[in-house]
Amino acid sequence: MSGFDVVRAVKNVRDHHGSAPPPPRPPRAPPEKPPDPPDDGKPGPSIKIGKTAVPSKNEFVCYECGYRFTIAGKVRTLYCAKCRTILNQTDYTIDKPHDISIVTAGAVRITAEGTWAGGSLSARDVVLEGKHAGGSIKAFRRLEIAPGAEFNLANIQAEDLLIRAGAEVRADVPAKFRDIDVAGEFDGELEATGLITVHAGGHLKGKVVSKRLKVEEGGGLTAEVEIRPD
């Protein structure tokens, strides 16, 4: 067969059967770990978790009937839950001599420049930083005594007593409360129907009668103690 015949025979095969397709490429192996996203300098989307505000609970004592109740959040008009008396819930700050009576289900703060000179003061909480020169003071819940306060504890009524760090209290007559927190110093005869806590740095002296007594590390106790559980 001549060379011309060979070329013509090959051309004839291609014209009738076509060229064989190239074999398929094998699939690429998967990466060992997912690729990192491209860093374009922009922060990614943040996930925001919503917070639900829980209204605070406030304890009140009716100054008309003495009933104790709790209200969640703030209310425009405060009613006693028992006798339905509309209660004054204003908080007062006394920063000068004052002798006009105040009755409130809120708190009263007598600053270092303030003086309770007369009249009747009845409030849920009383913070005494200044002077009690006359009249009566009654805290339906807590009396808080600050350093530098001038007062006669015999003329003050309160359910609970808190003596701040640095404050010094001398009681000439027996004093009785429910819960007592001593972060400063108390010297006298003291009775508690609940718990007496002497905090670190505090010092309790004299005679103590209580249902429960707790002295934290760093607290001082130099007193005759009588525990009456029930």
mmCIF file of C-alpha atoms in Angstrom:
data_model
loop_
_atom_site.group_PDB
_atom_site.id
_atom_site.type_symbol
_atom_site.label_atom_id
_atom_site.label_comp_id
_atom_site.label_asym_id
_atom_site.label_seq_id
_atom_site.Cartn_x
_atom_site.Cartn_y
_atom_site.Cartn_z
ATOM 1 C CA MET A 1 0.000 0.000 0.000
ATOM 2 C CA SER A 2 1.353 3.352 -0.963
ATOM 3 C CA GLY A 3 1.665 6.243 1.434
ATOM 4 C CA PHE A 4 -1.219 7.998 -0.234
ATOM 5 C CA ASP A 5 -3.499 5.046 0.432
ATOM 6 C CA VAL A 6 -2.520 5.038 4.158
ATOM 7 C CA VAL A 7 -3.387 8.732 4.542
ATOM 8 C CA ARG A 8 -6.711 8.235 2.794
ATOM 9 C CA ALA A 9 -7.602 5.248 4.974
ATOM 10 C CA VAL A 10 -6.933 7.213 8.228
ATOM 11 C CA LYS A 11 -9.038 10.149 6.983
ATOM 12 C CA ASN A 12 -11.877 7.772 6.142
ATOM 13 C CA VAL A 13 -11.899 6.374 9.731
ATOM 14 C CA ARG A 14 -11.995 9.851 11.280
ATOM 15 C CA ASP A 15 -14.849 10.943 9.028
ATOM 16 C CA HIS A 16 -17.004 7.956 10.059
ATOM 17 C CA HIS A 17 -16.207 7.556 13.803
ATOM 18 C CA GLY A 18 -14.914 10.966 14.945
ATOM 19 C CA SER A 19 -12.090 11.666 17.357
ATOM 20 C CA ALA A 20 -12.148 9.863 20.706
ATOM 21 C CA PRO A 21 -12.982 12.235 23.583
ATOM 22 C CA PRO A 22 -10.241 12.862 26.147
ATOM 23 C CA PRO A 23 -10.544 10.788 29.282
ATOM 24 C CA PRO A 24 -12.355 12.581 32.148
ATOM 25 C CA ARG A 25 -10.266 14.197 34.852
ATOM 26 C CA PRO A 26 -10.401 12.505 38.257
ATOM 27 C CA PRO A 27 -12.315 14.445 40.931
ATOM 28 C CA ARG A 28 -10.329 16.687 43.263
ATOM 29 C CA ALA A 29 -9.770 15.441 46.785
ATOM 30 C CA PRO A 30 -11.768 17.331 49.436
ATOM 31 C CA PRO A 31 -9.759 19.736 51.636
ATOM 32 C CA GLU A 32 -8.767 18.597 55.117
ATOM 33 C CA LYS A 33 -10.670 21.529 56.701
ATOM 34 C CA PRO A 34 -13.067 24.130 55.338
ATOM 35 C CA PRO A 35 -11.281 27.102 53.861
ATOM 36 C CA ASP A 36 -11.138 30.271 55.930
ATOM 37 C CA PRO A 37 -13.446 33.046 54.767
ATOM 38 C CA PRO A 38 -11.705 35.891 52.983
ATOM 39 C CA ASP A 39 -10.587 38.637 55.354
ATOM 40 C CA ASP A 40 -11.827 41.907 53.954
ATOM 41 C CA GLY A 41 -11.208 43.876 57.134
ATOM 42 C CA LYS A 42 -14.919 44.123 57.958
ATOM 43 C CA PRO A 43 -16.346 42.568 61.129
ATOM 44 C CA GLY A 44 -18.653 39.660 60.616
ATOM 45 C CA PRO A 45 -22.291 39.711 61.563
ATOM 46 C CA SER A 46 -22.828 39.928 65.342
ATOM 47 C CA ILE A 47 -25.490 38.034 67.209
ATOM 48 C CA LYS A 48 -27.546 40.212 69.542
ATOM 49 C CA ILE A 49 -29.267 38.603 72.478
ATOM 50 C CA GLY A 50 -32.178 40.554 73.807
ATOM 51 C CA LYS A 51 -32.519 41.207 77.546
ATOM 52 C CA THR A 52 -35.769 41.285 79.405
ATOM 53 C CA ALA A 53 -35.813 43.855 82.188
ATOM 54 C CA VAL A 54 -37.311 42.469 85.363
ATOM 55 C CA PRO A 55 -38.970 45.212 87.425
ATOM 56 C CA SER A 56 -37.487 45.655 90.886
ATOM 57 C CA LYS A 57 -39.603 44.775 93.892
ATOM 58 C CA ASN A 58 -40.071 47.360 96.623
ATOM 59 C CA GLU A 59 -41.317 46.634 100.110
ATOM 60 C CA PHE A 60 -43.707 49.097 101.729
ATOM 61 C CA VAL A 61 -45.322 49.427 105.132
ATOM 62 C CA CYS A 62 -48.635 51.209 105.461
ATOM 63 C CA TYR A 63 -48.317 54.008 108.015
ATOM 64 C CA GLU A 64 -52.064 53.841 108.669
ATOM 65 C CA CYS A 65 -52.596 50.145 109.457
ATOM 66 C CA GLY A 66 -49.038 48.765 109.579
ATOM 67 C CA TYR A 67 -49.623 46.219 106.790
ATOM 68 C CA ARG A 68 -46.485 45.144 104.904
ATOM 69 C CA PHE A 69 -46.687 44.482 101.157
ATOM 70 C CA THR A 70 -44.493 44.346 98.045
ATOM 71 C CA ILE A 71 -44.939 46.205 94.747
ATOM 72 C CA ALA A 72 -43.069 45.334 91.532
ATOM 73 C CA GLY A 73 -41.736 48.407 89.760
ATOM 74 C CA LYS A 74 -42.953 51.972 90.294
ATOM 75 C CA VAL A 75 -46.586 52.987 90.512
ATOM 76 C CA ARG A 76 -48.041 56.452 90.078
ATOM 77 C CA THR A 77 -50.485 56.020 92.950
ATOM 78 C CA LEU A 78 -49.631 53.763 95.873
ATOM 79 C CA TYR A 79 -52.480 52.071 97.689
ATOM 80 C CA CYS A 80 -52.191 49.998 100.832
ATOM 81 C CA ALA A 81 -53.006 46.438 99.802
ATOM 82 C CA LYS A 82 -55.083 45.986 102.963
ATOM 83 C CA CYS A 83 -56.838 49.202 103.991
ATOM 84 C CA ARG A 84 -56.686 50.821 100.515
ATOM 85 C CA THR A 85 -55.321 54.083 101.877
ATOM 86 C CA ILE A 86 -53.558 56.223 99.289
ATOM 87 C CA LEU A 87 -49.987 56.447 100.599
ATOM 88 C CA ASN A 88 -47.448 59.197 100.131
ATOM 89 C CA GLN A 89 -44.346 57.586 98.582
ATOM 90 C CA THR A 90 -42.166 60.679 98.236
ATOM 91 C CA ASP A 91 -38.487 60.484 99.219
ATOM 92 C CA TYR A 92 -37.273 63.488 101.237
ATOM 93 C CA THR A 93 -33.832 64.983 101.847
ATOM 94 C CA ILE A 94 -33.371 67.182 104.916
ATOM 95 C CA ASP A 95 -30.313 69.397 104.469
ATOM 96 C CA LYS A 96 -31.138 72.180 106.985
ATOM 97 C CA PRO A 97 -33.047 72.532 110.276
ATOM 98 C CA HIS A 98 -36.544 71.126 109.849
ATOM 99 C CA ASP A 99 -39.462 70.878 112.302
ATOM 100 C CA ILE A 100 -42.485 70.144 110.111
ATOM 101 C CA SER A 101 -43.921 66.637 110.409
ATOM 102 C CA ILE A 102 -43.409 64.193 107.542
ATOM 103 C CA VAL A 103 -45.272 60.944 106.962
ATOM 104 C CA THR A 104 -44.241 58.905 103.921
ATOM 105 C CA ALA A 105 -43.932 55.355 102.669
ATOM 106 C CA GLY A 106 -40.688 56.458 101.019
ATOM 107 C CA ALA A 107 -37.267 57.188 102.487
ATOM 108 C CA VAL A 108 -35.963 60.231 104.377
ATOM 109 C CA ARG A 109 -32.296 61.194 104.446
ATOM 110 C CA ILE A 110 -31.044 63.694 106.995
ATOM 111 C CA THR A 111 -27.735 64.889 105.590
ATOM 112 C CA ALA A 112 -24.709 65.986 107.599
ATOM 113 C CA GLU A 113 -25.951 69.595 107.286
ATOM 114 C CA GLY A 114 -29.528 68.692 108.211
ATOM 115 C CA THR A 115 -31.238 68.693 111.603
ATOM 116 C CA TRP A 116 -34.516 67.122 112.614
ATOM 117 C CA ALA A 117 -35.566 69.772 115.113
ATOM 118 C CA GLY A 118 -39.157 68.873 115.920
ATOM 119 C CA GLY A 119 -42.388 67.325 114.777
ATOM 120 C CA SER A 120 -43.025 63.701 113.869
ATOM 121 C CA LEU A 121 -41.019 61.886 111.198
ATOM 122 C CA SER A 122 -42.426 58.561 110.000
ATOM 123 C CA ALA A 123 -40.922 56.881 106.942
ATOM 124 C CA ARG A 124 -40.122 53.477 105.491
ATOM 125 C CA ASP A 125 -36.355 54.039 105.793
ATOM 126 C CA VAL A 126 -34.477 56.786 107.631
ATOM 127 C CA VAL A 127 -30.816 57.577 106.953
ATOM 128 C CA LEU A 128 -29.353 59.698 109.729
ATOM 129 C CA GLU A 129 -26.147 61.506 108.798
ATOM 130 C CA GLY A 130 -26.849 64.755 110.639
ATOM 131 C CA LYS A 131 -28.501 65.714 113.922
ATOM 132 C CA HIS A 132 -31.662 64.653 115.723
ATOM 133 C CA ALA A 133 -32.369 67.547 118.094
ATOM 134 C CA GLY A 134 -36.082 67.189 118.810
ATOM 135 C CA GLY A 135 -39.313 65.506 117.839
ATOM 136 C CA SER A 136 -39.724 61.820 117.098
ATOM 137 C CA ILE A 137 -38.338 59.570 114.373
ATOM 138 C CA LYS A 138 -39.888 56.287 113.348
ATOM 139 C CA ALA A 139 -38.599 54.019 110.578
ATOM 140 C CA PHE A 140 -41.144 51.384 109.613
ATOM 141 C CA ARG A 141 -38.372 49.284 108.127
ATOM 142 C CA ARG A 142 -34.750 50.382 108.678
ATOM 143 C CA LEU A 143 -32.781 53.046 110.499
ATOM 144 C CA GLU A 144 -29.313 53.647 109.044
ATOM 145 C CA ILE A 145 -26.795 55.539 111.160
ATOM 146 C CA ALA A 146 -23.782 57.171 109.500
ATOM 147 C CA PRO A 147 -20.512 58.421 111.024
ATOM 148 C CA GLY A 148 -20.892 61.829 112.710
ATOM 149 C CA ALA A 149 -24.621 61.493 113.384
ATOM 150 C CA GLU A 150 -25.895 63.048 116.647
ATOM 151 C CA PHE A 151 -28.954 61.459 118.238
ATOM 152 C CA ASN A 152 -30.493 59.752 121.234
ATOM 153 C CA LEU A 153 -31.408 56.211 120.292
ATOM 154 C CA ALA A 154 -34.103 56.173 123.012
ATOM 155 C CA ASN A 155 -36.121 58.697 120.951
ATOM 156 C CA ILE A 156 -35.985 56.680 117.728
ATOM 157 C CA GLN A 157 -38.084 53.671 116.732
ATOM 158 C CA ALA A 158 -37.162 51.312 113.913
ATOM 159 C CA GLU A 159 -37.669 47.716 112.893
ATOM 160 C CA ASP A 160 -34.095 47.103 111.667
ATOM 161 C CA LEU A 161 -30.860 48.894 112.540
ATOM 162 C CA LEU A 162 -27.792 49.399 110.358
ATOM 163 C CA ILE A 163 -24.656 50.999 111.789
ATOM 164 C CA ARG A 164 -22.321 52.052 109.004
ATOM 165 C CA ALA A 165 -18.570 51.579 109.110
ATOM 166 C CA GLY A 166 -17.015 54.367 111.171
ATOM 167 C CA ALA A 167 -20.200 55.173 113.087
ATOM 168 C CA GLU A 168 -20.243 54.886 116.880
ATOM 169 C CA VAL A 169 -23.483 54.263 118.783
ATOM 170 C CA ARG A 170 -23.852 54.451 122.558
ATOM 171 C CA ALA A 171 -27.130 53.268 124.070
ATOM 172 C CA ASP A 172 -27.942 54.411 127.631
ATOM 173 C CA VAL A 173 -31.138 52.366 127.727
ATOM 174 C CA PRO A 174 -31.852 48.902 126.271
ATOM 175 C CA ALA A 175 -32.517 49.029 122.534
ATOM 176 C CA LYS A 176 -34.645 46.485 120.699
ATOM 177 C CA PHE A 177 -34.816 45.782 116.955
ATOM 178 C CA ARG A 178 -35.499 42.883 114.603
ATOM 179 C CA ASP A 179 -32.315 42.533 112.495
ATOM 180 C CA ILE A 180 -29.159 44.468 113.363
ATOM 181 C CA ASP A 181 -26.094 45.001 111.159
ATOM 182 C CA VAL A 182 -23.012 46.364 112.915
ATOM 183 C CA ALA A 183 -20.285 47.587 110.571
ATOM 184 C CA GLY A 184 -19.208 50.325 112.979
ATOM 185 C CA GLU A 185 -19.328 50.170 116.786
ATOM 186 C CA PHE A 186 -22.190 49.638 119.213
ATOM 187 C CA ASP A 187 -21.861 49.858 122.980
ATOM 188 C CA GLY A 188 -24.846 49.159 125.210
ATOM 189 C CA GLU A 189 -27.640 46.713 125.897
ATOM 190 C CA LEU A 190 -29.086 45.358 122.697
ATOM 191 C CA GLU A 191 -31.872 42.904 121.929
ATOM 192 C CA ALA A 192 -32.745 41.473 118.515
ATOM 193 C CA THR A 193 -35.739 39.324 117.654
ATOM 194 C CA GLY A 194 -34.015 38.210 114.448
ATOM 195 C CA LEU A 195 -30.343 38.218 113.449
ATOM 196 C CA ILE A 196 -27.409 40.284 114.671
ATOM 197 C CA THR A 197 -24.534 40.455 112.189
ATOM 198 C CA VAL A 198 -21.176 41.922 113.167
ATOM 199 C CA HIS A 199 -19.384 42.683 109.895
ATOM 200 C CA ALA A 200 -15.627 42.840 109.332
ATOM 201 C CA GLY A 201 -14.346 45.971 111.054
ATOM 202 C CA GLY A 202 -17.394 46.206 113.288
ATOM 203 C CA HIS A 203 -17.380 45.851 117.069
ATOM 204 C CA LEU A 204 -20.253 44.933 119.376
ATOM 205 C CA LYS A 205 -19.867 45.688 123.098
ATOM 206 C CA GLY A 206 -22.075 45.463 126.157
ATOM 207 C CA LYS A 207 -24.917 42.985 126.589
ATOM 208 C CA VAL A 208 -26.601 41.157 123.726
ATOM 209 C CA VAL A 209 -29.781 39.108 123.622
ATOM 210 C CA SER A 210 -30.654 37.660 120.231
ATOM 211 C CA LYS A 211 -32.287 34.767 118.454
ATOM 212 C CA ARG A 212 -29.266 34.445 116.125
ATOM 213 C CA LEU A 213 -25.785 35.932 116.110
ATOM 214 C CA LYS A 214 -23.234 36.022 113.286
ATOM 215 C CA VAL A 215 -19.723 37.445 113.630
ATOM 216 C CA GLU A 216 -17.808 37.693 110.368
ATOM 217 C CA GLU A 217 -14.055 37.268 110.163
ATOM 218 C CA GLY A 218 -12.526 40.590 111.217
ATOM 219 C CA GLY A 219 -15.491 41.516 113.398
ATOM 220 C CA GLY A 220 -15.186 42.117 117.164
ATOM 221 C CA LEU A 221 -17.405 40.932 119.999
ATOM 222 C CA THR A 222 -16.840 42.056 123.592
ATOM 223 C CA ALA A 223 -20.180 41.421 125.187
ATOM 224 C CA GLU A 224 -22.281 39.247 127.438
ATOM 225 C CA VAL A 225 -24.260 37.171 124.972
ATOM 226 C CA GLU A 226 -27.513 35.319 125.451
ATOM 227 C CA ILE A 227 -28.966 33.348 122.516
ATOM 228 C CA ARG A 228 -32.695 32.592 122.599
ATOM 229 C CA PRO A 229 -33.473 30.461 119.509
ATOM 230 C CA ASP A 230 -37.238 30.408 119.992
#
